[in-house]
Amino acid sequence: MTARWERRIQLAAHPLTYPLARALARLGPVVRVPGLGVVVNDAATARAVLTDTDTFSKAAPGSPADLWTPVLGRSVLLNMAGPDHAQLRRQLSGLFAPAAVRGLCERVLAATLTDMTRRLAGGEGVDVVTEVRRCAGAVIAELVGLPTHETRPTARFDEMFARGTEVTSMVRLTRRGLTPRQVKRARTVMAELTAPAVTAYRAADVRTVPGRMRELGLTEDEARGAVAAFVLTGTETLVSFVPRLVALGIDSGWLARLTNDPSWSDAVVADALRYTVPSPVMLRGVAAAGRVGPVAVAPGDRVVIMTLSCARAHGPFDPERPHPAELRQLWFGAGAHFCLGMPLALAEIHAFLDAILDAWRQVGPLVIRERRAAARVLIPGYARLVLGRPS
């Protein structure tokens, strides 16, 4: 059941690219593919590439900069490298300290998650995808300074998610950048999504994250770019991962086990991240001549790290099997570009999982009443996953 649904999710999102990725994985740890780049299917090699920032850059041609610099400018974590990137990370790091993000989640998500638990315990069917989108939207709204006390905040969160997905859905693995028409549209969308952050920044309101960024010494462009990165990467990945985590937990029996022994929660989340791989591909541009395993590379080459293949090589979903050192948290990156928002993502994930487990403990086992894979999305996931008590 677990493997069948995960394959269905991958094929619904990428009916051509997913089979290609699995076929390339069978060709070896590193393979040069004309028109695509140097493809890495091995975790140890992937980690070596990610940690060698002199040779492999996020700002060189072939890297994410090709996609995001025309849309967001140069001062964005997604496309920066070197001392400027390190300085921006240092300035932002305090905002994502574990204690800070736990407090943010408790403040922003408590009411939504309590209501979800109540409805599940009362016998209602609950669409996990919708609930996660509400939660991720509320957190992003807090980050960008968007008011969350509106009459219909859920509608605003849904709109934010749809607009962000509109931009990410333009990305194609076989194309290094966006077309001029796509760039124009993406700029318009991102300007609208980050407008509240600019307002909060200019108001110097330290109750908002953009206001605190100003207090930390970030420029307006840096603050806007950082917020844009959070919108693009922090919403869709969570809306993809959390429903898949819940489905994996139910299909495998691990969710029932967690209700009695929550000490396994970290291991379950970690292996679900490994098995689902919310960042299935990572890109780097070659900045200096070097090697990727046995393959020689030169400036202008693109390195395509198939994180999905690296992680899936470890086998089926099994939280009891430790991850080898080269694989640990590879889906969050490695080295200087390790995901700054990881503590926030984990705080949101665990808050949601705890709410599901609370409902389970109150009324007994929950089942999946309905599920449907999302079609033609950048990050594979469910379009709908309805939980409830057994009929």
mmCIF file of C-alpha atoms in Angstrom, residues 32-37:
data_model
loop_
_atom_site.group_PDB
_atom_site.id
_atom_site.type_symbol
_atom_site.label_atom_id
_atom_site.label_comp_id
_atom_site.label_asym_id
_atom_site.label_seq_id
_atom_site.Cartn_x
_atom_site.Cartn_y
_atom_site.Cartn_z
ATOM 1 C CA ARG A 32 26.259 12.780 -17.816
ATOM 2 C CA VAL A 33 22.980 13.245 -19.675
ATOM 3 C CA PRO A 34 23.033 15.477 -22.783
ATOM 4 C CA GLY A 35 20.618 18.373 -22.445
ATOM 5 C CA LEU A 36 20.139 17.753 -18.723
ATOM 6 C CA GLY A 37 23.527 17.850 -16.988
#
